[in-house]
Amino acid sequence: MRTRLNDRIHNFFERWFPEQRLFLRSDDKTRFIRLRPGTQALALFGSAATIGWAIIASSVLLMDSIGAGNIREQAGRDRALYEERLNELSLAREAAEAQALAAHERFNAALEQVSAMQSQLLTSESRRHELETGIGVVQTALRRTINERDQAREEKEAVVAVLEGRAESESEKASLAEVDATLDFLNAALERTATERDSMAEEAAAALEEAEAAAYERDLILDRNEKIFTQLEEALTVSVEPLEKMFKSAGLPPERLLDAVRRGYSGQGGPLTPISFSTKGMEPSADEARANTLLKGLDRMNLYRIAAEKAPFGMPLKDSFRFTSGFGPRWGRMHNGTDFAGSHGTPIYATADGVVVQAGWHSGFGRMVKVRHEFGIETWYAHMSRLHVKEGQRVSKGQRIGDMGNTGRSTGTHLHYEVHVNGKPVNPMNFIKAAKDVF
């Protein structure tokens, strides 16, 4: 059966591949090898398949090399774009910081202007009070003078009536001469009184005009104060609300944070102390209460500023990098930090002021630095190739503490960055994103 099948195959290929014989001659013998049609066809197809495979494999390798070059070029372009974007973000952040500093300086200048206007208002109030007192004295003297004039007129009319009805005897005529002298004296006194009255009336009118001018000036000062207070209140609201949102986003309760800052503040009486313009023990006026409210808001903003400097709201890297792994479950275990990949030796910086509590080799973290900050916060920096700090050293925000490496259990050069609040790891991106939204 097998022989018949072979014969059929050889007969099928015999039209294209006739049977050939290959002779091999030696010194004393001659032998030949019989090449049947099927064998020739198999050899030809095998050679064609080998040549085709070689061509296809060469094409695939050539295309892979061309594709790899394109991928490297695309990766280079992406990296250039990413670095350009980082530069733009850095410039935008510096511009925002400059604007915030300019706004703070304008705020301080406006506060000084408010204090100067309050002093002018107090001076105007004292002057108005003196004018009102002088007007009251003039009006009292004027009323007394008018009463004396009316009384003198009544006495004069009574004396004249007596003289007209009883001037018949010589003794009465003598009395009449005395009465005339008395009347002359009274008339002179009345004229002087009238002159003094007119003078006092003019002084009272001038005092009233001056009081009206002082009241108008006071109204202008109050109107300017109202505008300044409104602008300051709006600026304070715009400044404080983003800070409160930033701390809440980072998982730090604002009130507890401010209490901690107040307890640790070294200045006497706190950063800002409420003021009072009253010297008589009376309740503060509406403007005083409003100014004290503004000062309390400034105090709160200043405390937020101090807290922002002490909490890790900075970035541990300033050079180009890429995120490789975030906070959360990974490979069946909890990944308690964020990984930043970059070049070997990339500088690593402290994200806030603090004290180094550990600097050295730490199990799977390799070369590692732990920094303790205020408010029960710690930051961990792992897998570093080199350390620039030692235990017990105090570091400042933005200070270089090490270089990126691949020590410990690591699959590549990167920084493993963790943030712990009261001993519990939290997502570092909460701090980084919160600071990015504000600063």
Tab-separated table of C-alpha atoms in Angstrom:
chain	number	residue	atom	x	y	z
A	1	MET	CA	0.000	0.000	0.000
A	2	ARG	CA	2.788	2.381	0.934
A	3	THR	CA	4.714	1.439	-2.209
A	4	ARG	CA	1.731	2.282	-4.402
A	5	LEU	CA	1.343	5.697	-2.768
A	6	ASN	CA	5.045	6.475	-3.371
A	7	ASP	CA	4.710	5.404	-6.975
A	8	ARG	CA	1.718	7.669	-7.485
A	9	ILE	CA	3.596	10.614	-6.022
A	10	HIS	CA	6.637	9.994	-8.222
A	11	ASN	CA	4.440	9.585	-11.287
A	12	PHE	CA	2.638	12.877	-10.495
A	13	PHE	CA	5.893	14.890	-10.368
A	14	GLU	CA	7.581	13.044	-13.246
A	15	ARG	CA	6.281	15.537	-15.835
A	16	TRP	CA	8.187	18.384	-14.196
A	17	PHE	CA	11.002	16.521	-12.530
A	18	PRO	CA	12.189	13.499	-14.662
A	19	GLU	CA	14.189	10.903	-12.832
A	20	GLN	CA	17.894	11.791	-12.581
A	21	ARG	CA	20.922	9.762	-11.621
A	22	LEU	CA	24.013	11.196	-9.933
A	23	PHE	CA	27.172	9.114	-10.626
A	24	LEU	CA	29.991	8.940	-8.094
A	25	ARG	CA	33.240	7.415	-9.445
A	26	SER	CA	36.206	6.275	-7.366
A	27	ASP	CA	39.483	4.588	-8.378
A	28	ASP	CA	38.017	1.150	-8.751
A	29	LYS	CA	34.287	1.595	-8.471
A	30	THR	CA	31.463	3.636	-9.951
A	31	ARG	CA	28.274	4.218	-7.965
A	32	PHE	CA	25.211	6.343	-8.592
A	33	ILE	CA	22.468	7.938	-6.597
A	34	ARG	CA	18.960	7.749	-7.977
A	35	LEU	CA	16.987	11.022	-7.717
A	36	ARG	CA	13.331	10.185	-8.193
A	37	PRO	CA	10.763	12.903	-9.136
A	38	GLY	CA	9.229	13.085	-5.637
A	39	THR	CA	12.641	13.485	-4.035
A	40	GLN	CA	13.531	16.319	-6.437
A	41	ALA	CA	10.190	18.062	-5.776
A	42	LEU	CA	10.698	17.776	-2.005
A	43	ALA	CA	14.212	19.228	-2.263
A	44	LEU	CA	12.996	22.104	-4.457
A	45	PHE	CA	10.047	22.956	-2.200
A	46	GLY	CA	12.270	22.731	0.897
A	47	SER	CA	14.814	25.099	-0.641
A	48	ALA	CA	12.033	27.516	-1.709
A	49	ALA	CA	10.516	27.422	1.805
A	50	THR	CA	13.923	28.078	3.390
A	51	ILE	CA	14.602	31.018	1.051
A	52	GLY	CA	11.087	32.438	1.631
A	53	TRP	CA	11.455	32.122	5.409
A	54	ALA	CA	14.794	33.919	5.228
A	55	ILE	CA	13.252	36.745	3.178
A	56	ILE	CA	10.256	37.141	5.506
A	57	ALA	CA	12.427	37.055	8.660
A	58	SER	CA	14.773	39.686	7.186
A	59	SER	CA	11.791	41.894	6.326
A	60	VAL	CA	10.355	41.562	9.825
A	61	LEU	CA	13.707	42.441	11.425
A	62	LEU	CA	14.112	45.406	9.073
A	63	MET	CA	10.602	46.697	9.868
A	64	ASP	CA	11.190	46.213	13.605
A	65	SER	CA	14.410	48.225	13.442
A	66	ILE	CA	12.652	51.004	11.483
A	67	GLY	CA	9.707	50.961	13.953
A	68	ALA	CA	12.050	51.042	16.946
A	69	GLY	CA	13.761	54.127	15.524
A	70	ASN	CA	10.382	55.848	15.086
A	71	ILE	CA	9.392	54.915	18.656
A	72	ARG	CA	12.636	56.350	20.033
A	73	GLU	CA	12.118	59.545	18.078
A	74	GLN	CA	8.502	59.790	19.294
A	75	ALA	CA	9.641	59.158	22.889
A	76	GLY	CA	12.230	61.922	22.506
A	77	ARG	CA	9.597	64.317	21.187
A	78	ASP	CA	7.207	63.392	24.010
A	79	ARG	CA	9.925	63.938	26.577
A	80	ALA	CA	10.786	67.348	25.078
A	81	LEU	CA	7.103	68.351	25.160
A	82	TYR	CA	6.784	67.131	28.734
A	83	GLU	CA	9.852	69.105	29.837
A	84	GLU	CA	8.534	72.187	28.027
A	85	ARG	CA	5.194	71.779	29.842
A	86	LEU	CA	7.000	71.470	33.180
A	87	ASN	CA	8.927	74.671	32.427
A	88	GLU	CA	5.686	76.472	31.584
A	89	LEU	CA	4.109	75.260	34.839
A	90	SER	CA	7.175	76.421	36.772
A	91	LEU	CA	7.017	79.879	35.155
A	92	ALA	CA	3.280	80.075	35.870
A	93	ARG	CA	3.870	79.126	39.503
A	94	GLU	CA	6.591	81.801	39.858
A	95	ALA	CA	4.256	84.381	38.291
A	96	ALA	CA	1.474	83.396	40.695
A	97	GLU	CA	3.863	83.718	43.653
A	98	ALA	CA	4.908	87.183	42.444
A	99	GLN	CA	1.259	88.225	42.106
A	100	ALA	CA	0.481	86.912	45.600
A	101	LEU	CA	3.442	88.866	47.039
A	102	ALA	CA	2.334	92.043	45.231
A	103	ALA	CA	-1.238	91.559	46.520
A	104	HIS	CA	0.107	91.137	50.073
A	105	GLU	CA	2.115	94.374	49.743
A	106	ARG	CA	-0.947	96.227	48.415
A	107	PHE	CA	-2.948	94.800	51.306
A	108	ASN	CA	-0.402	96.136	53.828
A	109	ALA	CA	-0.420	99.556	52.137
A	110	ALA	CA	-4.227	99.667	52.276
A	111	LEU	CA	-4.132	98.718	55.961
A	112	GLU	CA	-1.730	101.600	56.670
A	113	GLN	CA	-4.069	103.927	54.781
A	114	VAL	CA	-6.988	102.717	56.918
A	115	SER	CA	-5.016	103.507	60.087
A	116	ALA	CA	-4.202	107.021	58.818
A	117	MET	CA	-7.848	107.641	57.928
A	118	GLN	CA	-8.944	106.399	61.358
A	119	SER	CA	-6.596	108.941	62.944
A	120	GLN	CA	-8.057	111.708	60.768
A	121	LEU	CA	-11.548	110.585	61.699
A	122	LEU	CA	-10.732	110.737	65.416
A	123	THR	CA	-9.279	114.257	64.997
A	124	SER	CA	-12.389	115.368	63.088
A	125	GLU	CA	-14.683	113.889	65.776
A	126	SER	CA	-12.797	115.748	68.552
A	127	ARG	CA	-12.984	119.010	66.631
A	128	ARG	CA	-16.685	118.581	65.970
A	129	HIS	CA	-17.292	117.873	69.682
A	130	GLU	CA	-15.437	121.079	70.636
A	131	LEU	CA	-17.457	123.100	68.111
A	132	GLU	CA	-20.729	121.678	69.410
A	133	THR	CA	-19.685	122.572	72.980
A	134	GLY	CA	-18.790	126.157	71.917
A	135	ILE	CA	-22.095	126.549	70.100
A	136	GLY	CA	-23.958	125.411	73.234
A	137	VAL	CA	-22.134	127.995	75.375
A	138	VAL	CA	-22.859	130.782	72.861
A	139	GLN	CA	-26.553	129.845	72.685
A	140	THR	CA	-26.832	129.837	76.505
A	141	ALA	CA	-25.207	133.288	76.768
A	142	LEU	CA	-27.450	134.586	73.986
A	143	ARG	CA	-30.615	133.368	75.742
A	144	ARG	CA	-29.481	134.952	79.025
A	145	THR	CA	-28.779	138.275	77.282
A	146	ILE	CA	-32.205	138.279	75.574
A	147	ASN	CA	-33.937	137.621	78.898
A	148	GLU	CA	-32.045	140.508	80.532
A	149	ARG	CA	-32.973	142.806	77.633
A	150	ASP	CA	-36.672	141.932	77.900
A	151	GLN	CA	-36.630	142.489	81.665
A	152	ALA	CA	-34.957	145.924	81.223
A	153	ARG	CA	-37.617	146.946	78.653
A	154	GLU	CA	-40.400	145.980	81.055
A	155	GLU	CA	-38.843	148.040	83.857
A	156	LYS	CA	-38.442	151.016	81.505
A	157	GLU	CA	-42.127	150.907	80.452
A	158	ALA	CA	-43.223	150.725	84.116
A	159	VAL	CA	-41.089	153.755	85.060
A	160	VAL	CA	-42.362	155.789	82.085
A	161	ALA	CA	-45.971	155.020	83.025
A	162	VAL	CA	-45.346	156.188	86.602
A	163	LEU	CA	-43.695	159.403	85.426
A	164	GLU	CA	-46.467	160.349	83.022
A	165	GLY	CA	-49.197	159.874	85.646
A	166	ARG	CA	-47.562	161.446	88.741
A	167	ALA	CA	-45.060	164.186	87.738
A	168	GLU	CA	-47.021	167.109	89.420
A	169	SER	CA	-44.897	168.011	92.430
A	170	GLU	CA	-41.369	169.370	92.622
A	171	SER	CA	-40.171	166.258	94.414
A	172	GLU	CA	-41.585	164.148	91.693
A	173	LYS	CA	-39.763	166.253	89.074
A	174	ALA	CA	-36.499	165.614	90.887
A	175	SER	CA	-37.263	161.891	90.879
A	176	LEU	CA	-37.994	162.211	87.149
A	177	ALA	CA	-34.452	163.496	86.545
A	178	GLU	CA	-33.028	160.514	88.387
A	179	VAL	CA	-35.265	158.185	86.400
A	180	ASP	CA	-34.098	159.760	83.134
A	181	ALA	CA	-30.510	159.162	84.143
A	182	THR	CA	-31.403	155.594	84.990
A	183	LEU	CA	-33.148	155.180	81.645
A	184	ASP	CA	-30.096	156.528	79.793
A	185	PHE	CA	-27.923	154.000	81.614
A	186	LEU	CA	-30.347	151.183	80.773
A	187	ASN	CA	-30.502	152.219	77.091
A	188	ALA	CA	-26.701	152.201	76.876
A	189	ALA	CA	-26.621	148.783	78.547
A	190	LEU	CA	-29.267	147.495	76.141
A	191	GLU	CA	-27.276	148.753	73.146
A	192	ARG	CA	-24.137	147.013	74.407
A	193	THR	CA	-26.137	143.868	75.019
A	194	ALA	CA	-27.590	144.015	71.505
A	195	THR	CA	-24.102	144.493	70.054
A	196	GLU	CA	-22.775	141.511	72.031
A	197	ARG	CA	-25.815	139.499	70.979
A	198	ASP	CA	-25.174	140.242	67.291
A	199	SER	CA	-21.495	139.351	67.692
A	200	MET	CA	-22.384	136.079	69.425
A	201	ALA	CA	-24.935	135.309	66.723
A	202	GLU	CA	-22.259	135.794	64.060
A	203	GLU	CA	-19.856	133.556	65.992
A	204	ALA	CA	-22.589	130.936	66.363
A	205	ALA	CA	-23.310	131.053	62.606
A	206	ALA	CA	-19.582	130.665	61.823
A	207	ALA	CA	-19.373	127.803	64.282
A	208	LEU	CA	-22.346	126.121	62.636
A	209	GLU	CA	-20.757	126.485	59.201
A	210	GLU	CA	-17.500	125.034	60.499
A	211	ALA	CA	-19.408	122.165	62.135
A	212	GLU	CA	-21.212	121.457	58.848
A	213	ALA	CA	-17.857	121.465	57.001
A	214	ALA	CA	-16.412	119.087	59.597
A	215	ALA	CA	-19.455	116.813	59.263
A	216	TYR	CA	-19.071	116.814	55.452
A	217	GLU	CA	-15.380	115.958	55.772
A	218	ARG	CA	-16.282	113.201	58.224
A	219	ASP	CA	-18.830	111.800	55.739
A	220	LEU	CA	-16.157	111.770	53.004
A	221	ILE	CA	-13.749	109.920	55.301
A	222	LEU	CA	-16.461	107.419	56.248
A	223	ASP	CA	-17.267	106.824	52.571
A	224	ARG	CA	-13.605	106.217	51.762
A	225	ASN	CA	-13.314	103.942	54.771
A	226	GLU	CA	-16.353	101.979	53.562
A	227	LYS	CA	-14.773	101.449	50.140
A	228	ILE	CA	-11.424	100.427	51.646
A	229	PHE	CA	-13.092	98.066	54.127
A	230	THR	CA	-15.084	96.467	51.299
A	231	GLN	CA	-11.965	95.943	49.162
A	232	LEU	CA	-10.041	94.515	52.111
A	233	GLU	CA	-12.875	92.139	53.004
A	234	GLU	CA	-13.120	90.893	49.406
A	235	ALA	CA	-9.333	90.433	49.186
A	236	LEU	CA	-9.321	88.562	52.502
A	237	THR	CA	-12.107	86.243	51.367
A	238	VAL	CA	-10.321	85.484	48.085
A	239	SER	CA	-7.073	84.748	49.976
A	240	VAL	CA	-8.391	82.638	52.874
A	241	GLU	CA	-10.919	80.368	51.138
A	242	PRO	CA	-8.363	78.657	48.796
A	243	LEU	CA	-6.067	78.022	51.773
A	244	GLU	CA	-8.887	76.404	53.752
A	245	LYS	CA	-9.767	74.270	50.719
A	246	MET	CA	-6.113	73.256	50.325
A	247	PHE	CA	-5.830	71.978	53.919
A	248	LYS	CA	-9.186	70.192	53.726
A	249	SER	CA	-8.145	68.498	50.462
A	250	ALA	CA	-4.952	67.302	52.149
A	251	GLY	CA	-6.971	65.779	55.020
A	252	LEU	CA	-5.825	68.344	57.633
A	253	PRO	CA	-8.757	69.892	59.614
A	254	PRO	CA	-8.202	73.687	59.416
A	255	GLU	CA	-9.315	74.517	62.969
A	256	ARG	CA	-7.127	71.859	64.597
A	257	LEU	CA	-4.250	72.980	62.383
A	258	LEU	CA	-4.643	76.651	63.386
A	259	ASP	CA	-4.850	75.723	67.078
A	260	ALA	CA	-1.564	73.854	66.732
A	261	VAL	CA	0.060	76.870	65.020
A	262	ARG	CA	-1.220	79.224	67.766
A	263	ARG	CA	0.195	76.984	70.481
A	264	GLY	CA	3.587	76.929	68.778
A	265	TYR	CA	3.698	80.632	67.839
A	266	SER	CA	6.535	82.396	69.626
A	267	GLY	CA	5.281	86.008	69.363
A	268	GLN	CA	3.558	87.582	72.361
A	269	GLY	CA	-0.184	87.965	71.902
A	270	GLY	CA	-0.324	86.094	68.607
A	271	PRO	CA	0.573	87.296	65.115
A	272	LEU	CA	-2.013	90.121	65.145
A	273	THR	CA	-3.842	91.711	68.101
A	274	PRO	CA	-7.331	93.326	67.806
A	275	ILE	CA	-7.330	97.107	68.202
A	276	SER	CA	-9.728	99.450	70.007
A	277	PHE	CA	-10.106	103.199	69.398
A	278	SER	CA	-12.269	103.808	72.464
A	279	THR	CA	-10.609	105.371	75.554
A	280	LYS	CA	-13.713	105.677	77.737
A	281	GLY	CA	-14.539	102.013	78.239
A	282	MET	CA	-17.483	102.196	75.825
A	283	GLU	CA	-18.479	99.510	73.324
A	284	PRO	CA	-16.481	99.685	70.036
A	285	SER	CA	-18.136	101.421	67.108
A	286	ALA	CA	-19.208	99.649	63.929
A	287	ASP	CA	-15.977	100.660	62.143
A	288	GLU	CA	-13.880	99.459	65.070
A	289	ALA	CA	-15.702	96.125	65.109
A	290	ARG	CA	-15.266	95.836	61.345
A	291	ALA	CA	-11.545	96.617	61.600
A	292	ASN	CA	-11.161	94.011	64.346
A	293	THR	CA	-12.941	91.463	62.127
A	294	LEU	CA	-10.471	92.241	59.336
A	295	LEU	CA	-7.554	91.852	61.745
A	296	LYS	CA	-8.903	88.484	62.874
A	297	GLY	CA	-9.129	87.436	59.207
A	298	LEU	CA	-5.545	88.619	58.636
A	299	ASP	CA	-4.488	86.675	61.717
A	300	ARG	CA	-6.155	83.559	60.295
A	301	MET	CA	-4.501	84.044	56.904
A	302	ASN	CA	-1.109	84.528	58.581
A	303	LEU	CA	-1.590	81.319	60.570
A	304	TYR	CA	-2.502	79.489	57.333
A	305	ARG	CA	0.695	80.859	55.769
A	306	ILE	CA	2.775	79.546	58.682
A	307	ALA	CA	1.028	76.161	58.484
A	308	ALA	CA	1.575	75.958	54.701
A	309	GLU	CA	5.314	76.481	55.221
A	310	LYS	CA	5.477	73.724	57.866
A	311	ALA	CA	3.310	71.115	56.032
A	312	PRO	CA	4.706	69.087	53.046
A	313	PHE	CA	2.947	70.895	50.208
A	314	GLY	CA	6.069	70.918	48.006
A	315	MET	CA	7.323	68.568	45.280
A	316	PRO	CA	10.230	66.250	46.136
A	317	LEU	CA	11.606	66.627	42.577
A	318	LYS	CA	12.349	69.679	40.455
A	319	ASP	CA	13.835	67.972	37.385
A	320	SER	CA	11.899	66.036	34.749
A	321	PHE	CA	10.251	62.799	35.900
A	322	ARG	CA	7.252	60.540	35.258
A	323	PHE	CA	4.736	58.910	37.592
A	324	THR	CA	5.081	55.134	37.593
A	325	SER	CA	2.911	53.970	40.494
A	326	GLY	CA	0.338	55.653	42.708
A	327	PHE	CA	-1.015	55.193	46.216
A	328	GLY	CA	-3.226	52.122	46.736
A	329	PRO	CA	-3.334	48.315	46.296
A	330	ARG	CA	-0.676	46.899	43.968
A	331	TRP	CA	0.189	43.253	43.220
A	332	GLY	CA	-1.985	42.043	46.101
A	333	ARG	CA	-0.357	44.395	48.637
A	334	MET	CA	-0.863	47.997	49.741
A	335	HIS	CA	1.442	50.547	48.084
A	336	ASN	CA	1.691	53.331	50.689
A	337	GLY	CA	3.329	55.985	48.506
A	338	THR	CA	3.827	57.453	45.054
A	339	ASP	CA	6.702	56.492	42.714
A	340	PHE	CA	8.543	59.054	40.561
A	341	ALA	CA	10.891	57.691	37.889
A	342	GLY	CA	13.807	59.725	36.593
A	343	SER	CA	17.501	59.664	35.762
A	344	HIS	CA	20.007	58.113	38.161
A	345	GLY	CA	21.310	60.806	40.534
A	346	THR	CA	18.341	63.172	40.112
A	347	PRO	CA	18.326	65.545	43.156
A	348	ILE	CA	15.627	64.894	45.801
A	349	TYR	CA	14.403	67.774	47.998
A	350	ALA	CA	12.598	68.053	51.358
A	351	THR	CA	8.954	69.043	50.858
A	352	ALA	CA	8.726	71.039	54.144
A	353	ASP	CA	10.781	72.203	57.128
A	354	GLY	CA	11.535	69.439	59.619
A	355	VAL	CA	14.070	67.229	61.426
A	356	VAL	CA	15.715	64.101	59.949
A	357	VAL	CA	14.775	61.165	62.199
A	358	GLN	CA	16.332	58.447	60.019
A	359	ALA	CA	18.992	58.493	57.324
A	360	GLY	CA	20.496	55.197	56.173
A	361	TRP	CA	19.732	51.694	54.935
A	362	HIS	CA	16.218	50.438	55.757
A	363	SER	CA	15.372	46.891	54.602
A	364	GLY	CA	13.521	46.839	51.269
A	365	PHE	CA	13.521	50.666	51.055
A	366	GLY	CA	17.284	50.738	50.490
A	367	ARG	CA	18.905	54.079	51.309
A	368	MET	CA	16.112	56.046	52.932
A	369	VAL	CA	15.468	59.386	54.700
A	370	LYS	CA	12.608	60.108	57.118
A	371	VAL	CA	11.801	63.743	57.971
A	372	ARG	CA	9.490	64.679	60.849
A	373	HIS	CA	7.439	67.860	60.342
A	374	GLU	CA	4.912	69.797	62.422
A	375	PHE	CA	1.341	68.598	63.091
A	376	GLY	CA	2.354	64.920	63.423
A	377	ILE	CA	3.434	64.593	59.761
A	378	GLU	CA	6.379	62.553	58.432
A	379	THR	CA	7.702	62.213	54.883
A	380	TRP	CA	9.669	59.166	53.651
A	381	TYR	CA	12.107	59.167	50.696
A	382	ALA	CA	13.302	55.682	49.626
A	383	HIS	CA	15.573	53.827	47.110
A	384	MET	CA	18.081	56.699	46.991
A	385	SER	CA	21.600	56.229	45.612
A	386	ARG	CA	23.198	58.809	47.902
A	387	LEU	CA	22.231	60.693	51.093
A	388	HIS	CA	23.084	64.356	51.791
A	389	VAL	CA	21.731	64.571	55.375
A	390	LYS	CA	22.182	62.729	58.649
A	391	GLU	CA	19.969	61.864	61.617
A	392	GLY	CA	19.104	64.771	63.903
A	393	GLN	CA	19.790	67.370	61.200
A	394	ARG	CA	17.210	70.150	60.709
A	395	VAL	CA	16.275	70.679	57.053
A	396	SER	CA	14.375	73.428	55.267
A	397	LYS	CA	11.774	73.196	52.535
A	398	GLY	CA	13.506	72.756	49.165
A	399	GLN	CA	16.812	71.568	50.715
A	400	ARG	CA	18.541	68.717	48.840
A	401	ILE	CA	18.499	65.580	50.993
A	402	GLY	CA	19.647	62.880	48.528
A	403	ASP	CA	19.886	61.554	44.965
A	404	MET	CA	17.556	59.192	43.108
A	405	GLY	CA	18.714	55.608	42.832
A	406	ASN	CA	17.728	51.933	42.679
A	407	THR	CA	18.670	50.553	46.124
A	408	GLY	CA	16.575	48.033	48.068
A	409	ARG	CA	13.701	46.113	46.479
A	410	SER	CA	13.350	48.139	43.289
A	411	THR	CA	12.794	47.311	39.645
A	412	GLY	CA	14.318	50.521	38.301
A	413	THR	CA	15.669	53.963	39.193
A	414	HIS	CA	12.925	55.901	40.972
A	415	LEU	CA	11.899	57.714	44.175
A	416	HIS	CA	9.350	56.109	46.497
A	417	TYR	CA	7.706	59.017	48.389
A	418	GLU	CA	5.352	58.549	51.371
A	419	VAL	CA	3.457	60.951	53.681
A	420	HIS	CA	2.349	59.802	57.151
A	421	VAL	CA	-0.126	61.775	59.315
A	422	ASN	CA	-0.182	60.699	62.972
A	423	GLY	CA	1.526	57.455	62.010
A	424	LYS	CA	-0.929	56.566	59.233
A	425	PRO	CA	0.111	56.667	55.533
A	426	VAL	CA	-1.973	58.945	53.325
A	427	ASN	CA	-1.934	59.636	49.592
A	428	PRO	CA	0.941	62.102	48.890
A	429	MET	CA	-0.909	63.367	45.811
A	430	ASN	CA	-3.527	64.916	48.129
A	431	PHE	CA	-0.853	67.375	49.304
A	432	ILE	CA	0.710	67.856	45.863
A	433	LYS	CA	-2.600	68.477	44.047
A	434	ALA	CA	-3.938	70.730	46.836
A	435	ALA	CA	-0.834	72.904	46.676
A	436	LYS	CA	-0.950	72.959	42.864
A	437	ASP	CA	-4.561	74.261	42.906
A	438	VAL	CA	-3.613	77.121	45.253
A	439	PHE	CA	-0.039	78.067	44.403
